[in-house]
PDB file of C-alpha atoms and ligand atoms in Angstrom:
ATOM      1  CA  UNK R   1      -7.275 -26.515  34.344  1.00  0.00           C
ATOM      2  CA  UNK R   2      -9.963 -28.757  35.855  1.00  0.00           C
ATOM      3  CA  UNK R   3      -8.133 -31.868  37.106  1.00  0.00           C
ATOM      4  CA  UNK R   4      -9.288 -35.002  38.986  1.00  0.00           C
ATOM      5  CA  UNK R   5      -7.020 -37.216  41.046  1.00  0.00           C
ATOM      6  CA  UNK R   6      -8.056 -40.872  41.174  1.00  0.00           C
ATOM      7  CA  UNK R   7      -6.359 -43.586  43.156  1.00  0.00           C
ATOM      8  CA  UNK R   8      -6.956 -46.085  45.962  1.00  0.00           C
ATOM      9  CA  UNK R   9      -6.916 -45.079  49.634  1.00  0.00           C
ATOM     10  CA  UNK R  10      -3.284 -44.311  50.497  1.00  0.00           C
ATOM     11  CA  UNK R  11      -2.144 -43.997  46.842  1.00  0.00           C
ATOM     12  CA  UNK R  12      -0.867 -40.458  47.549  1.00  0.00           C
ATOM     13  CA  UNK R  13      -3.725 -38.272  46.244  1.00  0.00           C
ATOM     14  CA  UNK R  14      -3.602 -35.831  49.182  1.00  0.00           C
ATOM     15  CA  UNK R  15       0.180 -35.684  49.196  1.00  0.00           C
ATOM     16  CA  UNK R  16       0.372 -34.824  45.523  1.00  0.00           C
ATOM     17  CA  UNK R  17      -2.703 -32.613  45.516  1.00  0.00           C
ATOM     18  CA  UNK R  18      -1.108 -30.115  47.949  1.00  0.00           C
ATOM     19  CA  UNK R  19       1.901 -29.783  45.631  1.00  0.00           C
ATOM     20  CA  UNK R  20      -0.125 -29.706  42.421  1.00  0.00           C
ATOM     21  CA  UNK R  21      -2.439 -27.077  43.706  1.00  0.00           C
ATOM     22  CA  UNK R  22       0.497 -24.850  44.565  1.00  0.00           C
ATOM     23  CA  UNK R  23       2.154 -25.486  41.229  1.00  0.00           C
ATOM     24  CA  UNK R  24      -0.879 -24.657  39.144  1.00  0.00           C
ATOM     25  CA  UNK R  25      -2.371 -22.024  41.498  1.00  0.00           C
ATOM     26  CA  UNK R  26      -5.722 -23.795  41.726  1.00  0.00           C
ATOM     27  CA  UNK R  27      -7.785 -24.901  44.839  1.00  0.00           C
ATOM     28  CA  UNK R  28      -7.334 -28.347  46.179  1.00  0.00           C
ATOM     29  CA  UNK R  29     -10.759 -29.784  46.952  1.00  0.00           C
ATOM     30  CA  UNK R  30     -10.783 -33.014  48.902  1.00  0.00           C
ATOM     31  CA  UNK R  31     -14.240 -34.434  49.768  1.00  0.00           C
ATOM     32  CA  UNK R  32     -12.541 -36.473  52.589  1.00  0.00           C
ATOM     33  CA  UNK R  33     -11.138 -33.234  54.117  1.00  0.00           C
ATOM     34  CA  UNK R  34     -14.528 -31.515  53.796  1.00  0.00           C
ATOM     35  CA  UNK R  35     -16.220 -34.440  55.638  1.00  0.00           C
ATOM     36  CA  UNK R  36     -13.549 -34.479  58.376  1.00  0.00           C
ATOM     37  CA  UNK R  37     -14.035 -30.736  58.890  1.00  0.00           C
ATOM     38  CA  UNK R  38     -17.763 -31.194  59.175  1.00  0.00           C
ATOM     39  CA  UNK R  39     -17.270 -34.108  61.619  1.00  0.00           C
ATOM     40  CA  UNK R  40     -14.964 -31.952  63.778  1.00  0.00           C
ATOM     41  CA  UNK R  41     -17.450 -29.081  63.778  1.00  0.00           C
ATOM     42  CA  UNK R  42     -20.352 -31.562  64.487  1.00  0.00           C
ATOM     43  CA  UNK R  43     -22.475 -30.194  61.645  1.00  0.00           C
ATOM     44  CA  UNK R  44     -25.534 -32.138  60.314  1.00  0.00           C
ATOM     45  CA  UNK R  45     -23.453 -33.269  57.290  1.00  0.00           C
ATOM     46  CA  UNK R  46     -20.702 -34.303  59.697  1.00  0.00           C
ATOM     47  CA  UNK R  47     -23.120 -36.534  61.660  1.00  0.00           C
ATOM     48  CA  UNK R  48     -24.224 -38.262  58.417  1.00  0.00           C
ATOM     49  CA  UNK R  49     -20.704 -38.584  57.060  1.00  0.00           C
ATOM     50  CA  UNK R  50     -19.259 -40.006  60.287  1.00  0.00           C
ATOM     51  CA  UNK R  51     -21.677 -42.897  60.309  1.00  0.00           C
ATOM     52  CA  UNK R  52     -20.315 -44.066  56.880  1.00  0.00           C
ATOM     53  CA  UNK R  53     -16.667 -43.060  57.180  1.00  0.00           C
ATOM     54  CA  UNK R  54     -16.209 -44.951  60.492  1.00  0.00           C
ATOM     55  CA  UNK R  55     -17.304 -48.143  58.649  1.00  0.00           C
ATOM     56  CA  UNK R  56     -15.136 -47.443  55.625  1.00  0.00           C
ATOM     57  CA  UNK R  57     -18.199 -46.971  53.407  1.00  0.00           C
ATOM     58  CA  UNK R  58     -18.940 -44.180  50.935  1.00  0.00           C
ATOM     59  CA  UNK R  59     -21.119 -41.292  52.065  1.00  0.00           C
ATOM     60  CA  UNK R  60     -24.251 -41.318  49.886  1.00  0.00           C
ATOM     61  CA  UNK R  61     -23.904 -39.798  46.411  1.00  0.00           C
ATOM     62  CA  UNK R  62     -26.649 -37.186  46.909  1.00  0.00           C
ATOM     63  CA  UNK R  63     -24.903 -35.712  49.919  1.00  0.00           C
ATOM     64  CA  UNK R  64     -21.456 -35.722  48.322  1.00  0.00           C
ATOM     65  CA  UNK R  65     -22.504 -34.368  44.925  1.00  0.00           C
ATOM     66  CA  UNK R  66     -24.296 -31.404  46.465  1.00  0.00           C
ATOM     67  CA  UNK R  67     -21.211 -30.477  48.522  1.00  0.00           C
ATOM     68  CA  UNK R  68     -18.989 -30.541  45.426  1.00  0.00           C
ATOM     69  CA  UNK R  69     -21.509 -28.656  43.294  1.00  0.00           C
ATOM     70  CA  UNK R  70     -21.627 -25.791  45.878  1.00  0.00           C
ATOM     71  CA  UNK R  71     -17.878 -25.769  46.254  1.00  0.00           C
ATOM     72  CA  UNK R  72     -17.177 -25.576  42.505  1.00  0.00           C
ATOM     73  CA  UNK R  73     -19.555 -22.565  42.212  1.00  0.00           C
ATOM     74  CA  UNK R  74     -17.210 -20.506  44.386  1.00  0.00           C
ATOM     75  CA  UNK R  75     -15.134 -17.749  42.786  1.00  0.00           C
ATOM     76  CA  UNK R  76     -11.732 -19.417  43.347  1.00  0.00           C
ATOM     77  CA  UNK R  77     -12.722 -22.336  41.054  1.00  0.00           C
ATOM     78  CA  UNK R  78     -13.326 -20.099  38.033  1.00  0.00           C
ATOM     79  CA  UNK R  79      -9.811 -20.613  36.719  1.00  0.00           C
ATOM     80  CA  UNK R  80      -9.589 -24.319  37.581  1.00  0.00           C
ATOM     81  CA  UNK R  81      -9.631 -26.847  40.403  1.00  0.00           C
ATOM     82  CA  UNK R  82      -8.090 -30.062  41.606  1.00  0.00           C
ATOM     83  CA  UNK R  83     -10.523 -32.580  42.929  1.00  0.00           C
ATOM     84  CA  UNK R  84      -9.129 -35.244  45.249  1.00  0.00           C
ATOM     85  CA  UNK R  85     -11.377 -38.191  46.115  1.00  0.00           C
ATOM     86  CA  UNK R  86     -14.312 -37.159  44.002  1.00  0.00           C
ATOM     87  CA  UNK R  87     -15.922 -38.674  41.968  1.00  0.00           C
ATOM     88  CA  UNK R  88     -15.789 -42.101  43.557  1.00  0.00           C
ATOM     89  CA  UNK R  89     -18.686 -43.777  41.811  1.00  0.00           C
ATOM     90  CA  UNK R  90     -19.867 -43.741  38.194  1.00  0.00           C
ATOM     91  CA  UNK R  91     -23.073 -41.972  39.401  1.00  0.00           C
ATOM     92  CA  UNK R  92     -20.944 -39.143  40.932  1.00  0.00           C
ATOM     93  CA  UNK R  93     -18.956 -38.823  37.664  1.00  0.00           C
ATOM     94  CA  UNK R  94     -22.174 -38.538  35.644  1.00  0.00           C
ATOM     95  CA  UNK R  95     -23.545 -35.929  38.098  1.00  0.00           C
ATOM     96  CA  UNK R  96     -20.294 -33.939  37.888  1.00  0.00           C
ATOM     97  CA  UNK R  97     -20.543 -33.803  34.079  1.00  0.00           C
ATOM     98  CA  UNK R  98     -23.820 -31.969  34.419  1.00  0.00           C
ATOM     99  CA  UNK R  99     -22.215 -28.946  36.186  1.00  0.00           C
ATOM    100  CA  UNK R 100     -18.534 -28.925  35.226  1.00  0.00           C
ATOM    101  CA  UNK R 101     -16.187 -30.033  32.487  1.00  0.00           C
ATOM    102  CA  UNK R 102     -13.241 -32.161  33.574  1.00  0.00           C
ATOM    103  CA  UNK R 103     -10.146 -31.759  31.385  1.00  0.00           C
ATOM    104  CA  UNK R 104      -7.654 -34.268  32.821  1.00  0.00           C
ATOM    105  CA  UNK R 105      -7.935 -37.276  35.121  1.00  0.00           C
ATOM    106  CA  UNK R 106      -4.774 -38.552  36.810  1.00  0.00           C
ATOM    107  CA  UNK R 107      -4.950 -42.093  38.129  1.00  0.00           C
ATOM    108  CA  UNK R 108      -2.188 -42.708  40.752  1.00  0.00           C
ATOM    109  CA  UNK R 109      -1.485 -46.417  40.627  1.00  0.00           C
ATOM    110  CA  UNK R 110      -0.059 -48.211  43.692  1.00  0.00           C
ATOM    111  CA  UNK R 111      -0.340 -51.993  44.106  1.00  0.00           C
ATOM    112  CA  UNK R 112      -3.023 -52.926  46.677  1.00  0.00           C
ATOM    113  CA  UNK R 113      -0.557 -54.809  48.879  1.00  0.00           C
ATOM    114  CA  UNK R 114       1.535 -51.645  49.454  1.00  0.00           C
ATOM    115  CA  UNK R 115      -1.417 -49.491  50.564  1.00  0.00           C
ATOM    116  CA  UNK R 116      -2.045 -50.911  54.022  1.00  0.00           C
ATOM    117  CA  UNK R 117       1.476 -49.935  55.255  1.00  0.00           C
ATOM    118  CA  UNK R 118       1.168 -46.416  53.819  1.00  0.00           C
ATOM    119  CA  UNK R 119      -2.190 -45.878  55.461  1.00  0.00           C
ATOM    120  CA  UNK R 120      -1.615 -47.358  58.919  1.00  0.00           C
ATOM    121  CA  UNK R 121       1.713 -45.491  59.112  1.00  0.00           C
ATOM    122  CA  UNK R 122       0.184 -42.146  58.096  1.00  0.00           C
ATOM    123  CA  UNK R 123       0.092 -39.227  60.499  1.00  0.00           C
ATOM    124  CA  UNK R 124      -1.683 -35.990  59.591  1.00  0.00           C
ATOM    125  CA  UNK R 125      -1.503 -32.457  60.967  1.00  0.00           C
ATOM    126  CA  UNK R 126      -4.631 -31.770  62.939  1.00  0.00           C
ATOM    127  CA  UNK R 127      -4.436 -28.143  61.838  1.00  0.00           C
ATOM    128  CA  UNK R 128      -3.211 -27.744  58.223  1.00  0.00           C
ATOM    129  CA  UNK R 129      -3.781 -31.376  57.081  1.00  0.00           C
ATOM    130  CA  UNK R 130      -0.241 -32.082  55.810  1.00  0.00           C
ATOM    131  CA  UNK R 131       0.313 -35.814  55.552  1.00  0.00           C
ATOM    132  CA  UNK R 132       3.400 -37.716  56.904  1.00  0.00           C
ATOM    133  CA  UNK R 133       4.531 -41.292  57.308  1.00  0.00           C
ATOM    134  CA  UNK R 134       6.044 -42.614  60.492  1.00  0.00           C
ATOM    135  CA  UNK R 135       8.983 -44.083  58.521  1.00  0.00           C
ATOM    136  CA  UNK R 136      10.110 -40.559  57.735  1.00  0.00           C
ATOM    137  CA  UNK R 137       9.230 -38.754  60.953  1.00  0.00           C
ATOM    138  CA  UNK R 138      12.212 -39.768  63.116  1.00  0.00           C
ATOM    139  CA  UNK R 139       9.904 -39.723  66.135  1.00  0.00           C
ATOM    140  CA  UNK R 140       8.732 -36.208  65.533  1.00  0.00           C
ATOM    141  CA  UNK R 141       5.162 -35.568  66.667  1.00  0.00           C
ATOM    142  CA  UNK R 142       4.543 -32.058  65.286  1.00  0.00           C
ATOM    143  CA  UNK R 143       3.956 -30.693  61.820  1.00  0.00           C
ATOM    144  CA  UNK R 144       7.041 -29.275  60.132  1.00  0.00           C
ATOM    145  CA  UNK R 145       4.861 -26.750  58.243  1.00  0.00           C
ATOM    146  CA  UNK R 146       2.792 -25.194  61.076  1.00  0.00           C
ATOM    147  CA  UNK R 147       4.076 -26.796  64.284  1.00  0.00           C
ATOM    148  CA  UNK R 148       0.726 -28.316  65.331  1.00  0.00           C
ATOM    149  CA  UNK R 149       0.333 -31.830  66.716  1.00  0.00           C
ATOM    150  CA  UNK R 150       0.259 -34.819  64.326  1.00  0.00           C
ATOM    151  CA  UNK R 151      -2.639 -37.234  64.704  1.00  0.00           C
ATOM    152  CA  UNK R 152      -3.786 -40.541  63.282  1.00  0.00           C
ATOM    153  CA  UNK R 153      -7.084 -40.462  61.246  1.00  0.00           C
ATOM    154  CA  UNK R 154      -9.940 -42.314  62.893  1.00  0.00           C
ATOM    155  CA  UNK R 155     -10.473 -44.396  59.762  1.00  0.00           C
ATOM    156  CA  UNK R 156      -6.787 -45.417  59.432  1.00  0.00           C
ATOM    157  CA  UNK R 157      -7.154 -48.650  61.404  1.00  0.00           C
ATOM    158  CA  UNK R 158      -6.684 -52.083  59.757  1.00  0.00           C
ATOM    159  CA  UNK R 159     -10.359 -53.097  59.921  1.00  0.00           C
ATOM    160  CA  UNK R 160     -11.699 -49.881  58.313  1.00  0.00           C
ATOM    161  CA  UNK R 161      -8.910 -49.841  55.758  1.00  0.00           C
ATOM    162  CA  UNK R 162      -9.908 -53.337  54.595  1.00  0.00           C
ATOM    163  CA  UNK R 163     -13.411 -52.071  53.985  1.00  0.00           C
ATOM    164  CA  UNK R 164     -12.173 -48.936  52.222  1.00  0.00           C
ATOM    165  CA  UNK R 165     -10.046 -50.956  49.811  1.00  0.00           C
ATOM    166  CA  UNK R 166     -12.930 -53.322  49.102  1.00  0.00           C
ATOM    167  CA  UNK R 167     -15.168 -50.315  48.352  1.00  0.00           C
ATOM    168  CA  UNK R 168     -12.462 -48.857  46.126  1.00  0.00           C
ATOM    169  CA  UNK R 169     -12.125 -52.023  44.045  1.00  0.00           C
ATOM    170  CA  UNK R 170     -15.889 -52.472  43.629  1.00  0.00           C
ATOM    171  CA  UNK R 171     -17.208 -48.912  43.333  1.00  0.00           C
ATOM    172  CA  UNK R 172     -14.344 -46.558  42.398  1.00  0.00           C
ATOM    173  CA  UNK R 173     -11.937 -48.472  40.165  1.00  0.00           C
ATOM    174  CA  UNK R 174     -14.526 -48.696  37.266  1.00  0.00           C
ATOM    175  CA  UNK R 175     -13.951 -44.938  36.905  1.00  0.00           C
ATOM    176  CA  UNK R 176     -10.571 -45.528  35.216  1.00  0.00           C
ATOM    177  CA  UNK R 177     -12.380 -47.206  32.335  1.00  0.00           C
ATOM    178  CA  UNK R 178     -15.090 -44.550  32.386  1.00  0.00           C
ATOM    179  CA  UNK R 179     -12.465 -41.770  31.862  1.00  0.00           C
ATOM    180  CA  UNK R 180     -10.258 -43.801  29.537  1.00  0.00           C
ATOM    181  CA  UNK R 181     -13.210 -44.116  27.180  1.00  0.00           C
ATOM    182  CA  UNK R 182     -13.524 -40.334  27.231  1.00  0.00           C
ATOM    183  CA  UNK R 183      -9.858 -40.088  26.273  1.00  0.00           C
ATOM    184  CA  UNK R 184      -8.806 -37.949  29.231  1.00  0.00           C
ATOM    185  CA  UNK R 185      -7.283 -40.569  31.595  1.00  0.00           C
ATOM    186  CA  UNK R 186      -3.529 -40.254  32.452  1.00  0.00           C
ATOM    187  CA  UNK R 187      -2.011 -43.223  34.266  1.00  0.00           C
ATOM    188  CA  UNK R 188       0.833 -42.510  36.690  1.00  0.00           C
ATOM    189  CA  UNK R 189       2.965 -45.005  38.553  1.00  0.00           C
ATOM    190  CA  UNK R 190       2.530 -44.099  42.240  1.00  0.00           C
ATOM    191  CA  UNK R 191       5.552 -46.047  43.509  1.00  0.00           C
ATOM    192  CA  UNK R 192       8.859 -44.267  44.209  1.00  0.00           C
ATOM    193  CA  UNK R 193       9.497 -41.036  46.064  1.00  0.00           C
ATOM    194  CA  UNK R 194       6.937 -38.219  46.442  1.00  0.00           C
ATOM    195  CA  UNK R 195       9.086 -36.068  44.163  1.00  0.00           C
ATOM    196  CA  UNK R 196       9.378 -38.759  41.532  1.00  0.00           C
ATOM    197  CA  UNK R 197       5.588 -39.290  41.443  1.00  0.00           C
ATOM    198  CA  UNK R 198       5.103 -35.468  41.354  1.00  0.00           C
ATOM    199  CA  UNK R 199       7.403 -35.193  38.295  1.00  0.00           C
ATOM    200  CA  UNK R 200       5.546 -38.005  36.540  1.00  0.00           C
ATOM    201  CA  UNK R 201       2.204 -36.205  37.072  1.00  0.00           C
ATOM    202  CA  UNK R 202       3.549 -32.877  35.829  1.00  0.00           C
ATOM    203  CA  UNK R 203       4.879 -34.556  32.715  1.00  0.00           C
ATOM    204  CA  UNK R 204       1.593 -36.265  31.859  1.00  0.00           C
ATOM    205  CA  UNK R 205      -0.362 -33.035  32.493  1.00  0.00           C
ATOM    206  CA  UNK R 206       1.939 -31.217  30.112  1.00  0.00           C
TER     207      UNK R 206
HETATM  208  P1  LIG N 301     -10.436 -39.706  51.718  1.00  0.00           P
HETATM  209  O1  LIG N 301     -10.027 -38.705  52.749  1.00  0.00           O
HETATM  210  O2  LIG N 301     -10.493 -39.236  50.355  1.00  0.00           O
HETATM  211  O3  LIG N 301      -9.527 -40.966  51.844  1.00  0.00           O
HETATM  212  P2  LIG N 301      -9.032 -42.066  50.797  1.00  0.00           P
HETATM  213  O4  LIG N 301      -9.500 -41.999  49.400  1.00  0.00           O
HETATM  214  O5  LIG N 301      -9.266 -43.352  51.471  1.00  0.00           O
HETATM  215  O6  LIG N 301      -7.602 -41.678  50.544  1.00  0.00           O
HETATM  216  P3  LIG N 301      -6.588 -41.330  51.570  1.00  0.00           P
HETATM  217  O7  LIG N 301      -6.744 -39.943  52.012  1.00  0.00           O
HETATM  218  O8  LIG N 301      -6.525 -42.377  52.669  1.00  0.00           O
HETATM  219  O9  LIG N 301      -5.182 -41.498  50.780  1.00  0.00           O
HETATM  220  P4  LIG N 301      -4.487 -40.518  49.798  1.00  0.00           P
HETATM  221  O10 LIG N 301      -4.482 -41.109  48.435  1.00  0.00           O
HETATM  222  O11 LIG N 301      -4.878 -39.117  49.956  1.00  0.00           O
HETATM  223  O12 LIG N 301      -2.976 -40.708  50.333  1.00  0.00           O
HETATM  224  P5  LIG N 301      -1.981 -39.739  51.173  1.00  0.00           P
HETATM  225  O13 LIG N 301      -1.440 -38.711  50.175  1.00  0.00           O
HETATM  226  O14 LIG N 301      -2.566 -39.238  52.423  1.00  0.00           O
HETATM  227  O15 LIG N 301     -11.900 -40.237  52.117  1.00  0.00           O
HETATM  228  C1  LIG N 301     -12.147 -40.722  53.475  1.00  0.00           C
HETATM  229  C2  LIG N 301     -13.569 -41.194  53.510  1.00  0.00           C
HETATM  230  O16 LIG N 301     -14.474 -40.131  53.221  1.00  0.00           O
HETATM  231  C3  LIG N 301     -13.960 -42.314  52.523  1.00  0.00           C
HETATM  232  O17 LIG N 301     -13.634 -43.587  52.998  1.00  0.00           O
HETATM  233  C4  LIG N 301     -15.477 -42.101  52.364  1.00  0.00           C
HETATM  234  O18 LIG N 301     -16.148 -42.670  53.459  1.00  0.00           O
HETATM  235  C5  LIG N 301     -15.591 -40.585  52.454  1.00  0.00           C
HETATM  236  N1  LIG N 301     -15.590 -39.974  51.126  1.00  0.00           N
HETATM  237  C6  LIG N 301     -14.620 -39.124  50.654  1.00  0.00           C
HETATM  238  N2  LIG N 301     -14.878 -38.747  49.344  1.00  0.00           N
HETATM  239  C7  LIG N 301     -16.071 -39.354  49.009  1.00  0.00           C
HETATM  240  C8  LIG N 301     -16.903 -39.416  47.907  1.00  0.00           C
HETATM  241  N3  LIG N 301     -16.551 -38.770  46.763  1.00  0.00           N
HETATM  242  N4  LIG N 301     -18.023 -40.118  47.946  1.00  0.00           N
HETATM  243  C9  LIG N 301     -18.394 -40.785  49.004  1.00  0.00           C
HETATM  244  N5  LIG N 301     -17.676 -40.814  50.183  1.00  0.00           N
HETATM  245  C10 LIG N 301     -16.493 -40.153  50.196  1.00  0.00           C
HETATM  246  O19 LIG N 301      -0.804 -40.772  51.433  1.00  0.00           O
HETATM  247  C11 LIG N 301      -0.978 -41.905  52.272  1.00  0.00           C
HETATM  248  C12 LIG N 301       0.300 -42.202  53.063  1.00  0.00           C
HETATM  249  O20 LIG N 301       1.303 -42.603  52.186  1.00  0.00           O
HETATM  250  C13 LIG N 301       0.841 -40.999  53.843  1.00  0.00           C
HETATM  251  O21 LIG N 301       1.426 -41.480  55.030  1.00  0.00           O
HETATM  252  C14 LIG N 301       1.917 -40.397  52.924  1.00  0.00           C
HETATM  253  O22 LIG N 301       2.928 -39.772  53.616  1.00  0.00           O
HETATM  254  C15 LIG N 301       2.406 -41.697  52.246  1.00  0.00           C
HETATM  255  N6  LIG N 301       2.917 -41.507  50.879  1.00  0.00           N
HETATM  256  C16 LIG N 301       2.420 -40.645  49.942  1.00  0.00           C
HETATM  257  N7  LIG N 301       3.100 -40.717  48.834  1.00  0.00           N
HETATM  258  C17 LIG N 301       4.114 -41.630  49.036  1.00  0.00           C
HETATM  259  C18 LIG N 301       5.163 -42.153  48.209  1.00  0.00           C
HETATM  260  N8  LIG N 301       5.408 -41.747  46.971  1.00  0.00           N
HETATM  261  N9  LIG N 301       5.982 -43.103  48.763  1.00  0.00           N
HETATM  262  C19 LIG N 301       5.781 -43.534  50.068  1.00  0.00           C
HETATM  263  N10 LIG N 301       4.819 -43.050  50.873  1.00  0.00           N
HETATM  264  C20 LIG N 301       3.984 -42.135  50.341  1.00  0.00           C
HETATM  265 MG1  LIG N 302      -6.366 -38.122  51.099  1.00  0.00          MG
END
């Protein structure tokens, strides 16, 4: 199955994507993770991406679309994929249609006023990428999956988050209407526990 996960920054896309990818046996492809890897490795794409991500702005469509196109051509995507954080503009959605057919779009809905707390409290594993929230860590500073150190993402500060939320409202939220018109949009309430949200997603995907 070719699935997209939509949702505002902090809505829980990454958290759910890890579980969904395991459940359906398909690769989890996060453009944010791809950019962070390139930034860490100081690649030319990483240098470009950093200049936008640090300001909470979107990386230009032409850069992002090319990365996704190349990733979806890989063998492991032949039986399906789960895209997290792409597309993020109508132009990206139109470009995606030219090289792949999306079957289901899940929009994880969390009220904007709840997102800031989720994002600023997030800690991620610097090695495997697992996401946590300080409210549930009990002071732990290492990943329960792989034991590596937990870090705070460079763009998870209040100022950058404000810009990311603004960009989401203006540039990404029109995608819900775009996919609703195509009849493939599934709305999911993103409030409640991680397990509750997961169960809702599974039930809308059927
Ligand atoms: P990206 O990495 O995609 O970030 P984002 O969209 O801002 O989303 P987040 O990763 O912040 O949130 P999430 O929905 O994954 O939430 P999570 O599961 O971690 O993109 C980063 C940047 O890269 C962008 O700003 C842009 O510059 C660039 N970029 C990426 N894709 C691009 C594209 N297509 N085009 C152009 N530029 C692009 O959860 C958040 C927190 O909440 C965690 O602490 C988690 O533990 C907690 N949580 C999760 N679920 C629950 C729950 N049910 N209840 C309570 N807490 C929960
Ligand atoms: Mg994420």
